[in-house]
Amino acid sequence: MIIGDPYSRDCPTRKVLDRIADKWAVLVLGLLMGGPMRFNQLRRTVDGISQKMLSQTLKSLERDGLVSRKAFATVPVTVEYAITPLGQTLADTVDALRVWAETHMEAVTAHQQRYDAGAASGA
Amino acid sequence: MIIGDPYSRDCPTRKVLDRIADKWAVLVLGLLMGGPMRFNQLRRTVDGISQKMLSQTLKSLERDGLVSRKAFATVPVTVEYAITPLGQTLADTVDALRVWAETHMEAVTAHQQRYDAGAASGA
DNA sequence: CTGTATCCTCTACGATACTG
DNA sequence: CAGTATCGTAGAGGATACAG
């Protein structure tokens, strides 16, 4: 049954991949590393996210235990989201990708340009 | 304009994220770590991938310089794909995610179940 | 302020068929 | 065997409006 085989359809590793695939989740997670934030505060900070996606992302992160939600019964309801210890471990891991990007993105871009130039001239 | 800010729309880090987001790319990359493979060989090994996606994925990986393509002018054309040194560095980084998954996936799943149970009862 | 529900579009992907 | 081109569909995600 090979539960650890990423090449089979049902594998926990693929699930993590899908979570990382969600760029909004990664972005929000990274943002919360800097401390708790409120809903609209997140929305304003993450460039381009819609309420729907933010809401959806936060709910998903909370369900996974990566982020915690705390509501305050103030007059206009206030909600604070914070990263959990578990979420912190994932965020740290994902951060390695950011480092990779910063280190190698230039090489990738350069290669893309060479590739595009070559493909255009029929090579 | 903060080009290095992942929270702005145009940021190299987001591009890497998008690449990782592509589970097929990750899967193929991981597979090629074990040595060069041919097109249909990859197709047979990666459970559930379509020719279209495999073709597309390989082309994309090649363009990024993460994978190299070598064609042999045999009677039925033979093509071999191999991971590049650059691709290797990414694969290694991504592997950290696999490790995270194996380490924490159980905790995540457990939390999901608790969450679902709580949400159902209205807590 | 913090969400949820609805609609609507747009694209990613699979299936299929065809070429070198 | 290795790919490309076309078509159809399902789902992701944005915009909007509404509710607690």
PDB file of C-alpha atoms (C1' of nucleotides) in Angstrom:
ATOM      1  CA  MET A   1       0.000   0.000   0.000  1.00  0.00           C
ATOM      2  CA  ILE A   2       3.053   2.201   0.264  1.00  0.00           C
ATOM      3  CA  ILE A   3       1.637   4.998   2.331  1.00  0.00           C
ATOM      4  CA  GLY A   4       4.896   6.860   2.148  1.00  0.00           C
ATOM      5  CA  ASP A   5       5.177   6.719  -1.618  1.00  0.00           C
ATOM      6  CA  PRO A   6       4.584  10.182  -3.015  1.00  0.00           C
ATOM      7  CA  TYR A   7       3.973   8.712  -6.433  1.00  0.00           C
ATOM      8  CA  SER A   8       0.805   7.009  -5.341  1.00  0.00           C
ATOM      9  CA  ARG A   9      -2.341   9.078  -5.226  1.00  0.00           C
ATOM     10  CA  ASP A  10      -3.083   8.945  -1.529  1.00  0.00           C
ATOM     11  CA  CYS A  11      -0.044  10.003   0.379  1.00  0.00           C
ATOM     12  CA  PRO A  12       0.278  12.427   3.280  1.00  0.00           C
ATOM     13  CA  THR A  13       3.154  14.151   1.569  1.00  0.00           C
ATOM     14  CA  ARG A  14       0.909  15.189  -1.262  1.00  0.00           C
ATOM     15  CA  LYS A  15      -1.405  16.800   1.231  1.00  0.00           C
ATOM     16  CA  VAL A  16       1.358  18.996   2.572  1.00  0.00           C
ATOM     17  CA  LEU A  17       2.287  19.856  -0.950  1.00  0.00           C
ATOM     18  CA  ASP A  18      -1.253  20.942  -1.590  1.00  0.00           C
ATOM     19  CA  ARG A  19      -1.171  23.110   1.489  1.00  0.00           C
ATOM     20  CA  ILE A  20       2.049  24.745   0.389  1.00  0.00           C
ATOM     21  CA  ALA A  21       0.594  25.007  -3.061  1.00  0.00           C
ATOM     22  CA  ASP A  22      -1.850  27.448  -1.556  1.00  0.00           C
ATOM     23  CA  LYS A  23       0.207  30.577  -1.758  1.00  0.00           C
ATOM     24  CA  TRP A  24      -2.217  32.509   0.385  1.00  0.00           C
ATOM     25  CA  ALA A  25      -1.768  30.044   3.217  1.00  0.00           C
ATOM     26  CA  VAL A  26       1.981  30.370   3.021  1.00  0.00           C
ATOM     27  CA  LEU A  27       1.773  34.135   2.910  1.00  0.00           C
ATOM     28  CA  VAL A  28      -0.580  34.368   5.863  1.00  0.00           C
ATOM     29  CA  LEU A  29       1.466  31.920   7.853  1.00  0.00           C
ATOM     30  CA  GLY A  30       4.604  33.896   7.217  1.00  0.00           C
ATOM     31  CA  LEU A  31       2.857  37.089   8.195  1.00  0.00           C
ATOM     32  CA  LEU A  32       1.652  35.683  11.487  1.00  0.00           C
ATOM     33  CA  MET A  33       5.209  34.768  12.398  1.00  0.00           C
ATOM     34  CA  GLY A  34       5.574  38.441  13.206  1.00  0.00           C
ATOM     35  CA  GLY A  35       2.802  38.301  15.772  1.00  0.00           C
ATOM     36  CA  PRO A  36      -1.008  38.003  15.969  1.00  0.00           C
ATOM     37  CA  MET A  37      -3.096  39.941  13.503  1.00  0.00           C
ATOM     38  CA  ARG A  38      -6.724  40.767  12.954  1.00  0.00           C
ATOM     39  CA  PHE A  39      -8.791  39.837   9.938  1.00  0.00           C
ATOM     40  CA  ASN A  40      -8.864  43.114   8.090  1.00  0.00           C
ATOM     41  CA  GLN A  41      -5.331  43.804   9.099  1.00  0.00           C
ATOM     42  CA  LEU A  42      -4.282  40.675   7.247  1.00  0.00           C
ATOM     43  CA  ARG A  43      -6.461  41.560   4.332  1.00  0.00           C
ATOM     44  CA  ARG A  44      -4.857  44.934   3.976  1.00  0.00           C
ATOM     45  CA  THR A  45      -1.365  43.550   4.273  1.00  0.00           C
ATOM     46  CA  VAL A  46      -1.561  40.645   1.874  1.00  0.00           C
ATOM     47  CA  ASP A  47      -1.593  42.315  -1.492  1.00  0.00           C
ATOM     48  CA  GLY A  48      -4.337  41.034  -3.741  1.00  0.00           C
ATOM     49  CA  ILE A  49      -6.165  38.609  -1.471  1.00  0.00           C
ATOM     50  CA  SER A  50      -9.962  38.656  -1.444  1.00  0.00           C
ATOM     51  CA  GLN A  51     -12.052  38.319   1.699  1.00  0.00           C
ATOM     52  CA  LYS A  52     -13.272  35.022   0.494  1.00  0.00           C
ATOM     53  CA  MET A  53      -9.821  33.585   0.094  1.00  0.00           C
ATOM     54  CA  LEU A  54      -8.598  35.040   3.353  1.00  0.00           C
ATOM     55  CA  SER A  55     -11.556  33.671   5.233  1.00  0.00           C
ATOM     56  CA  GLN A  56     -11.170  30.314   3.550  1.00  0.00           C
ATOM     57  CA  THR A  57      -7.438  30.232   4.126  1.00  0.00           C
ATOM     58  CA  LEU A  58      -7.701  31.122   7.796  1.00  0.00           C
ATOM     59  CA  LYS A  59     -10.373  28.528   8.400  1.00  0.00           C
ATOM     60  CA  SER A  60      -8.263  25.912   6.733  1.00  0.00           C
ATOM     61  CA  LEU A  61      -5.162  26.868   8.690  1.00  0.00           C
ATOM     62  CA  GLU A  62      -7.147  26.807  11.900  1.00  0.00           C
ATOM     63  CA  ARG A  63      -8.554  23.405  11.103  1.00  0.00           C
ATOM     64  CA  ASP A  64      -5.064  22.100  10.562  1.00  0.00           C
ATOM     65  CA  GLY A  65      -3.953  23.485  13.888  1.00  0.00           C
ATOM     66  CA  LEU A  66      -1.429  25.767  12.258  1.00  0.00           C
ATOM     67  CA  VAL A  67      -3.146  28.953  13.325  1.00  0.00           C
ATOM     68  CA  SER A  68      -5.321  29.786  16.319  1.00  0.00           C
ATOM     69  CA  ARG A  69      -8.354  32.045  16.334  1.00  0.00           C
ATOM     70  CA  LYS A  70      -9.425  34.166  19.263  1.00  0.00           C
ATOM     71  CA  ALA A  71     -12.560  36.281  19.269  1.00  0.00           C
ATOM     72  CA  PHE A  72     -13.153  39.234  21.611  1.00  0.00           C
ATOM     73  CA  ALA A  73     -16.737  40.214  22.389  1.00  0.00           C
ATOM     74  CA  THR A  74     -16.134  43.896  21.806  1.00  0.00           C
ATOM     75  CA  VAL A  75     -18.773  46.078  20.218  1.00  0.00           C
ATOM     76  CA  PRO A  76     -17.600  45.602  16.684  1.00  0.00           C
ATOM     77  CA  VAL A  77     -16.381  42.023  17.024  1.00  0.00           C
ATOM     78  CA  THR A  78     -12.631  41.701  17.165  1.00  0.00           C
ATOM     79  CA  VAL A  79     -10.800  38.549  16.112  1.00  0.00           C
ATOM     80  CA  GLU A  80      -7.156  37.806  16.442  1.00  0.00           C
ATOM     81  CA  TYR A  81      -5.250  35.160  14.563  1.00  0.00           C
ATOM     82  CA  ALA A  82      -1.951  33.793  15.766  1.00  0.00           C
ATOM     83  CA  ILE A  83       0.441  31.146  14.598  1.00  0.00           C
ATOM     84  CA  THR A  84       0.636  27.988  16.715  1.00  0.00           C
ATOM     85  CA  PRO A  85       3.816  26.123  17.656  1.00  0.00           C
ATOM     86  CA  LEU A  86       2.946  23.534  15.031  1.00  0.00           C
ATOM     87  CA  GLY A  87       2.399  26.228  12.452  1.00  0.00           C
ATOM     88  CA  GLN A  88       5.700  27.718  13.440  1.00  0.00           C
ATOM     89  CA  THR A  89       7.550  24.518  12.558  1.00  0.00           C
ATOM     90  CA  LEU A  90       5.943  24.495   9.123  1.00  0.00           C
ATOM     91  CA  ALA A  91       6.652  28.147   8.579  1.00  0.00           C
ATOM     92  CA  ASP A  92      10.291  27.564   9.396  1.00  0.00           C
ATOM     93  CA  THR A  93      10.461  24.751   6.890  1.00  0.00           C
ATOM     94  CA  VAL A  94       8.758  26.749   4.206  1.00  0.00           C
ATOM     95  CA  ASP A  95      11.183  29.528   4.876  1.00  0.00           C
ATOM     96  CA  ALA A  96      13.883  27.308   3.407  1.00  0.00           C
ATOM     97  CA  LEU A  97      12.064  27.674   0.103  1.00  0.00           C
ATOM     98  CA  ARG A  98      12.207  31.427   0.395  1.00  0.00           C
ATOM     99  CA  VAL A  99      15.930  31.156   0.917  1.00  0.00           C
ATOM    100  CA  TRP A 100      16.255  28.865  -2.095  1.00  0.00           C
ATOM    101  CA  ALA A 101      14.335  31.375  -4.162  1.00  0.00           C
ATOM    102  CA  GLU A 102      16.535  34.232  -3.149  1.00  0.00           C
ATOM    103  CA  THR A 103      19.636  32.189  -3.826  1.00  0.00           C
ATOM    104  CA  HIS A 104      18.742  30.586  -7.126  1.00  0.00           C
ATOM    105  CA  MET A 105      15.979  32.631  -8.678  1.00  0.00           C
ATOM    106  CA  GLU A 106      18.463  34.616 -10.692  1.00  0.00           C
ATOM    107  CA  ALA A 107      19.872  31.445 -12.231  1.00  0.00           C
ATOM    108  CA  VAL A 108      16.389  30.215 -13.044  1.00  0.00           C
ATOM    109  CA  THR A 109      15.410  33.465 -14.699  1.00  0.00           C
ATOM    110  CA  ALA A 110      18.615  33.516 -16.697  1.00  0.00           C
ATOM    111  CA  HIS A 111      17.995  29.989 -17.880  1.00  0.00           C
ATOM    112  CA  GLN A 112      14.443  30.825 -18.878  1.00  0.00           C
ATOM    113  CA  GLN A 113      15.646  33.648 -21.061  1.00  0.00           C
ATOM    114  CA  ARG A 114      18.243  31.479 -22.735  1.00  0.00           C
ATOM    115  CA  TYR A 115      15.609  28.813 -23.278  1.00  0.00           C
ATOM    116  CA  ASP A 116      13.093  31.232 -24.730  1.00  0.00           C
ATOM    117  CA  ALA A 117      15.689  32.726 -27.054  1.00  0.00           C
ATOM    118  CA  GLY A 118      16.731  29.294 -28.276  1.00  0.00           C
ATOM    119  CA  ALA A 119      13.203  28.057 -28.774  1.00  0.00           C
ATOM    120  CA  ALA A 120      12.332  31.157 -30.769  1.00  0.00           C
ATOM    121  CA  SER A 121      15.217  30.662 -33.196  1.00  0.00           C
ATOM    122  CA  GLY A 122      14.286  27.051 -33.653  1.00  0.00           C
ATOM    123  CA  ALA A 123      17.249  25.503 -31.867  1.00  0.00           C
TER     124      ALA A 123
ATOM    125  CA  MET B   1       8.107  48.892  -4.525  1.00  0.00           C
ATOM    126  CA  ILE B   2       9.713  46.270  -2.332  1.00  0.00           C
ATOM    127  CA  ILE B   3      10.601  43.631  -4.886  1.00  0.00           C
ATOM    128  CA  GLY B   4      11.644  41.221  -2.152  1.00  0.00           C
ATOM    129  CA  ASP B   5       8.400  41.490  -0.250  1.00  0.00           C
ATOM    130  CA  PRO B   6       6.426  38.280  -0.618  1.00  0.00           C
ATOM    131  CA  TYR B   7       3.277  40.151   0.239  1.00  0.00           C
ATOM    132  CA  SER B   8       3.471  42.238  -2.891  1.00  0.00           C
ATOM    133  CA  ARG B   9       2.172  40.718  -6.094  1.00  0.00           C
ATOM    134  CA  ASP B  10       5.364  40.527  -8.094  1.00  0.00           C
ATOM    135  CA  CYS B  11       7.970  38.766  -6.072  1.00  0.00           C
ATOM    136  CA  PRO B  12      10.369  36.012  -7.057  1.00  0.00           C
ATOM    137  CA  THR B  13       9.462  34.047  -3.971  1.00  0.00           C
ATOM    138  CA  ARG B  14       5.918  33.711  -5.156  1.00  0.00           C
ATOM    139  CA  LYS B  15       7.176  32.227  -8.371  1.00  0.00           C
ATOM    140  CA  VAL B  16       8.983  29.472  -6.531  1.00  0.00           C
ATOM    141  CA  LEU B  17       5.879  28.892  -4.508  1.00  0.00           C
ATOM    142  CA  ASP B  18       3.942  28.463  -7.706  1.00  0.00           C
ATOM    143  CA  ARG B  19       6.473  25.970  -8.937  1.00  0.00           C
ATOM    144  CA  ILE B  20       6.258  23.966  -5.738  1.00  0.00           C
ATOM    145  CA  ALA B  21       2.538  24.348  -5.887  1.00  0.00           C
ATOM    146  CA  ASP B  22       2.684  22.230  -8.993  1.00  0.00           C
ATOM    147  CA  LYS B  23       2.657  18.818  -7.429  1.00  0.00           C
ATOM    148  CA  TRP B  24       3.510  17.133 -10.703  1.00  0.00           C
ATOM    149  CA  ALA B  25       6.692  19.147 -10.972  1.00  0.00           C
ATOM    150  CA  VAL B  26       7.700  18.185  -7.468  1.00  0.00           C
ATOM    151  CA  LEU B  27       6.902  14.564  -8.098  1.00  0.00           C
ATOM    152  CA  VAL B  28       8.824  14.417 -11.352  1.00  0.00           C
ATOM    153  CA  LEU B  29      11.756  16.225  -9.837  1.00  0.00           C
ATOM    154  CA  GLY B  30      11.876  13.796  -6.959  1.00  0.00           C
ATOM    155  CA  LEU B  31      11.669  10.872  -9.326  1.00  0.00           C
ATOM    156  CA  LEU B  32      14.551  12.088 -11.433  1.00  0.00           C
ATOM    157  CA  MET B  33      16.725  12.241  -8.344  1.00  0.00           C
ATOM    158  CA  GLY B  34      16.972   8.495  -8.755  1.00  0.00           C
ATOM    159  CA  GLY B  35      18.484   8.839 -12.198  1.00  0.00           C
ATOM    160  CA  PRO B  36      17.464   9.793 -15.755  1.00  0.00           C
ATOM    161  CA  MET B  37      14.147   8.534 -17.095  1.00  0.00           C
ATOM    162  CA  ARG B  38      12.323   8.440 -20.383  1.00  0.00           C
ATOM    163  CA  PHE B  39       8.995  10.095 -21.119  1.00  0.00           C
ATOM    164  CA  ASN B  40       6.691   7.130 -20.967  1.00  0.00           C
ATOM    165  CA  GLN B  41       8.660   5.683 -18.143  1.00  0.00           C
ATOM    166  CA  LEU B  42       7.825   8.761 -16.100  1.00  0.00           C
ATOM    167  CA  ARG B  43       4.249   8.617 -17.213  1.00  0.00           C
ATOM    168  CA  ARG B  44       3.881   5.066 -16.037  1.00  0.00           C
ATOM    169  CA  THR B  45       5.551   5.762 -12.716  1.00  0.00           C
ATOM    170  CA  VAL B  46       3.741   8.913 -11.668  1.00  0.00           C
ATOM    171  CA  ASP B  47       0.327   7.685 -10.701  1.00  0.00           C
ATOM    172  CA  GLY B  48      -2.454   9.671 -12.304  1.00  0.00           C
ATOM    173  CA  ILE B  49      -0.543  12.088 -14.508  1.00  0.00           C
ATOM    174  CA  SER B  50      -1.766  12.715 -18.051  1.00  0.00           C
ATOM    175  CA  GLN B  51       0.529  13.039 -21.086  1.00  0.00           C
ATOM    176  CA  LYS B  52      -0.453  16.626 -21.356  1.00  0.00           C
ATOM    177  CA  MET B  53       0.551  17.470 -17.838  1.00  0.00           C
ATOM    178  CA  LEU B  54       3.728  15.455 -18.005  1.00  0.00           C
ATOM    179  CA  SER B  55       4.742  17.111 -21.236  1.00  0.00           C
ATOM    180  CA  GLN B  56       3.882  20.502 -19.879  1.00  0.00           C
ATOM    181  CA  THR B  57       5.632  19.865 -16.589  1.00  0.00           C
ATOM    182  CA  LEU B  58       8.808  18.647 -18.229  1.00  0.00           C
ATOM    183  CA  LYS B  59       8.924  21.569 -20.581  1.00  0.00           C
ATOM    184  CA  SER B  60       8.497  23.939 -17.709  1.00  0.00           C
ATOM    185  CA  LEU B  61      11.180  22.250 -15.641  1.00  0.00           C
ATOM    186  CA  GLU B  62      13.520  22.296 -18.603  1.00  0.00           C
ATOM    187  CA  ARG B  63      12.868  25.959 -19.197  1.00  0.00           C
ATOM    188  CA  ASP B  64      13.739  26.682 -15.600  1.00  0.00           C
ATOM    189  CA  GLY B  65      16.964  24.745 -15.920  1.00  0.00           C
ATOM    190  CA  LEU B  66      15.895  22.267 -13.279  1.00  0.00           C
ATOM    191  CA  VAL B  67      15.796  19.327 -15.655  1.00  0.00           C
ATOM    192  CA  SER B  68      17.741  18.548 -18.816  1.00  0.00           C
ATOM    193  CA  ARG B  69      16.389  16.903 -21.937  1.00  0.00           C
ATOM    194  CA  LYS B  70      18.430  14.699 -24.213  1.00  0.00           C
ATOM    195  CA  ALA B  71      17.073  13.175 -27.415  1.00  0.00           C
ATOM    196  CA  PHE B  72      18.579  10.151 -29.160  1.00  0.00           C
ATOM    197  CA  ALA B  73      18.001   9.750 -32.888  1.00  0.00           C
ATOM    198  CA  THR B  74      17.034   6.116 -32.618  1.00  0.00           C
ATOM    199  CA  VAL B  75      14.325   4.636 -34.812  1.00  0.00           C
ATOM    200  CA  PRO B  76      11.487   5.276 -32.399  1.00  0.00           C
ATOM    201  CA  VAL B  77      12.797   8.498 -30.932  1.00  0.00           C
ATOM    202  CA  THR B  78      14.205   8.121 -27.453  1.00  0.00           C
ATOM    203  CA  VAL B  79      14.319  10.997 -24.994  1.00  0.00           C
ATOM    204  CA  GLU B  80      15.918  11.031 -21.605  1.00  0.00           C
ATOM    205  CA  TYR B  81      15.214  13.495 -18.839  1.00  0.00           C
ATOM    206  CA  ALA B  82      17.654  14.102 -16.024  1.00  0.00           C
ATOM    207  CA  ILE B  83      17.797  16.405 -13.054  1.00  0.00           C
ATOM    208  CA  THR B  84      20.340  19.212 -13.217  1.00  0.00           C
ATOM    209  CA  PRO B  85      22.587  20.367 -10.361  1.00  0.00           C
ATOM    210  CA  LEU B  86      20.303  23.340  -9.933  1.00  0.00           C
ATOM    211  CA  GLY B  87      17.272  21.103  -9.866  1.00  0.00           C
ATOM    212  CA  GLN B  88      19.018  18.955  -7.329  1.00  0.00           C
ATOM    213  CA  THR B  89      19.347  21.855  -4.912  1.00  0.00           C
ATOM    214  CA  LEU B  90      15.637  22.556  -5.183  1.00  0.00           C
ATOM    215  CA  ALA B  91      14.752  18.913  -4.777  1.00  0.00           C
ATOM    216  CA  ASP B  92      16.803  18.757  -1.621  1.00  0.00           C
ATOM    217  CA  THR B  93      15.034  21.790  -0.232  1.00  0.00           C
ATOM    218  CA  VAL B  94      11.641  20.420  -1.098  1.00  0.00           C
ATOM    219  CA  ASP B  95      12.584  17.218   0.595  1.00  0.00           C
ATOM    220  CA  ALA B  96      12.511  19.102   3.875  1.00  0.00           C
ATOM    221  CA  LEU B  97       8.786  19.445   3.329  1.00  0.00           C
ATOM    222  CA  ARG B  98       8.451  15.726   2.931  1.00  0.00           C
ATOM    223  CA  VAL B  99      10.225  15.306   6.245  1.00  0.00           C
ATOM    224  CA  TRP B 100       7.943  17.840   7.866  1.00  0.00           C
ATOM    225  CA  ALA B 101       4.952  15.965   6.526  1.00  0.00           C
ATOM    226  CA  GLU B 102       6.137  12.667   7.903  1.00  0.00           C
ATOM    227  CA  THR B 103       6.870  14.247  11.248  1.00  0.00           C
ATOM    228  CA  HIS B 104       3.788  16.367  11.764  1.00  0.00           C
ATOM    229  CA  MET B 105       1.080  15.024   9.512  1.00  0.00           C
ATOM    230  CA  GLU B 106      -0.321  12.925  12.291  1.00  0.00           C
ATOM    231  CA  ALA B 107      -0.724  15.966  14.516  1.00  0.00           C
ATOM    232  CA  VAL B 108      -2.422  17.859  11.712  1.00  0.00           C
ATOM    233  CA  THR B 109      -4.854  15.050  11.019  1.00  0.00           C
ATOM    234  CA  ALA B 110      -5.659  14.723  14.695  1.00  0.00           C
ATOM    235  CA  HIS B 111      -6.349  18.429  14.944  1.00  0.00           C
ATOM    236  CA  GLN B 112      -8.575  18.347  11.905  1.00  0.00           C
ATOM    237  CA  GLN B 113     -10.720  15.656  13.480  1.00  0.00           C
ATOM    238  CA  ARG B 114     -11.022  17.560  16.725  1.00  0.00           C
ATOM    239  CA  TYR B 115     -11.935  20.669  14.778  1.00  0.00           C
ATOM    240  CA  ASP B 116     -14.550  18.923  12.691  1.00  0.00           C
ATOM    241  CA  ALA B 117     -16.093  17.354  15.758  1.00  0.00           C
ATOM    242  CA  GLY B 118     -16.223  20.685  17.563  1.00  0.00           C
ATOM    243  CA  ALA B 119     -17.634  22.583  14.629  1.00  0.00           C
ATOM    244  CA  ALA B 120     -20.387  20.000  14.215  1.00  0.00           C
ATOM    245  CA  SER B 121     -21.524  20.381  17.803  1.00  0.00           C
ATOM    246  CA  GLY B 122     -21.476  24.120  17.539  1.00  0.00           C
ATOM    247  CA  ALA B 123     -18.563  24.793  19.875  1.00  0.00           C
TER     248      ALA B 123
ATOM    249  C1'  DC C   1     -15.335  44.496  12.110  1.00  0.00           C
ATOM    250  C1'  DT C   2     -15.744  39.694  10.834  1.00  0.00           C
ATOM    251  C1'  DG C   3     -17.464  36.898   8.304  1.00  0.00           C
ATOM    252  C1'  DT C   4     -20.914  33.916   4.923  1.00  0.00           C
ATOM    253  C1'  DA C   5     -23.657  33.048   0.553  1.00  0.00           C
ATOM    254  C1'  DT C   6     -24.254  33.736  -4.365  1.00  0.00           C
ATOM    255  C1'  DC C   7     -22.999  34.408  -8.890  1.00  0.00           C
ATOM    256  C1'  DC C   8     -19.965  34.389 -12.654  1.00  0.00           C
ATOM    257  C1'  DT C   9     -15.824  34.028 -15.054  1.00  0.00           C
ATOM    258  C1'  DC C  10     -11.599  32.008 -16.358  1.00  0.00           C
ATOM    259  C1'  DT C  11      -8.259  28.739 -16.551  1.00  0.00           C
ATOM    260  C1'  DA C  12      -6.241  24.368 -15.365  1.00  0.00           C
ATOM    261  C1'  DC C  13      -6.632  19.814 -16.489  1.00  0.00           C
ATOM    262  C1'  DG C  14      -8.196  15.303 -18.526  1.00  0.00           C
ATOM    263  C1'  DA C  15      -9.644  12.863 -22.721  1.00  0.00           C
ATOM    264  C1'  DT C  16      -9.016  12.298 -27.321  1.00  0.00           C
ATOM    265  C1'  DA C  17      -7.002  12.449 -31.771  1.00  0.00           C
ATOM    266  C1'  DC C  18      -3.223  13.273 -34.724  1.00  0.00           C
ATOM    267  C1'  DT C  19       2.088  13.920 -36.254  1.00  0.00           C
ATOM    268  C1'  DG C  20       7.236  13.127 -36.541  1.00  0.00           C
TER     269       DG C  20
ATOM    270  C1'  DC D   1       8.087   6.454 -28.461  1.00  0.00           C
ATOM    271  C1'  DA D   2       7.555  11.338 -27.779  1.00  0.00           C
ATOM    272  C1'  DG D   3       5.071  14.863 -28.292  1.00  0.00           C
ATOM    273  C1'  DT D   4       1.384  18.698 -30.001  1.00  0.00           C
ATOM    274  C1'  DA D   5      -3.411  20.508 -30.875  1.00  0.00           C
ATOM    275  C1'  DT D   6      -8.228  20.752 -29.835  1.00  0.00           C
ATOM    276  C1'  DC D   7     -12.283  20.328 -27.093  1.00  0.00           C
ATOM    277  C1'  DG D   8     -15.072  20.037 -22.983  1.00  0.00           C
ATOM    278  C1'  DT D   9     -15.647  20.249 -18.158  1.00  0.00           C
ATOM    279  C1'  DA D  10     -15.053  21.089 -13.263  1.00  0.00           C
ATOM    280  C1'  DG D  11     -13.457  23.802  -9.864  1.00  0.00           C
ATOM    281  C1'  DA D  12     -10.843  27.771  -8.050  1.00  0.00           C
ATOM    282  C1'  DG D  13     -11.207  32.178  -7.070  1.00  0.00           C
ATOM    283  C1'  DG D  14     -12.839  37.309  -7.578  1.00  0.00           C
ATOM    284  C1'  DA D  15     -16.728  40.640  -7.020  1.00  0.00           C
ATOM    285  C1'  DT D  16     -20.693  41.652  -4.788  1.00  0.00           C
ATOM    286  C1'  DA D  17     -24.272  41.695  -1.427  1.00  0.00           C
ATOM    287  C1'  DC D  18     -25.852  40.544   2.871  1.00  0.00           C
ATOM    288  C1'  DA D  19     -25.696  39.114   8.226  1.00  0.00           C
ATOM    289  C1'  DG D  20     -24.155  38.845  13.165  1.00  0.00           C
TER     290       DG D  20
END
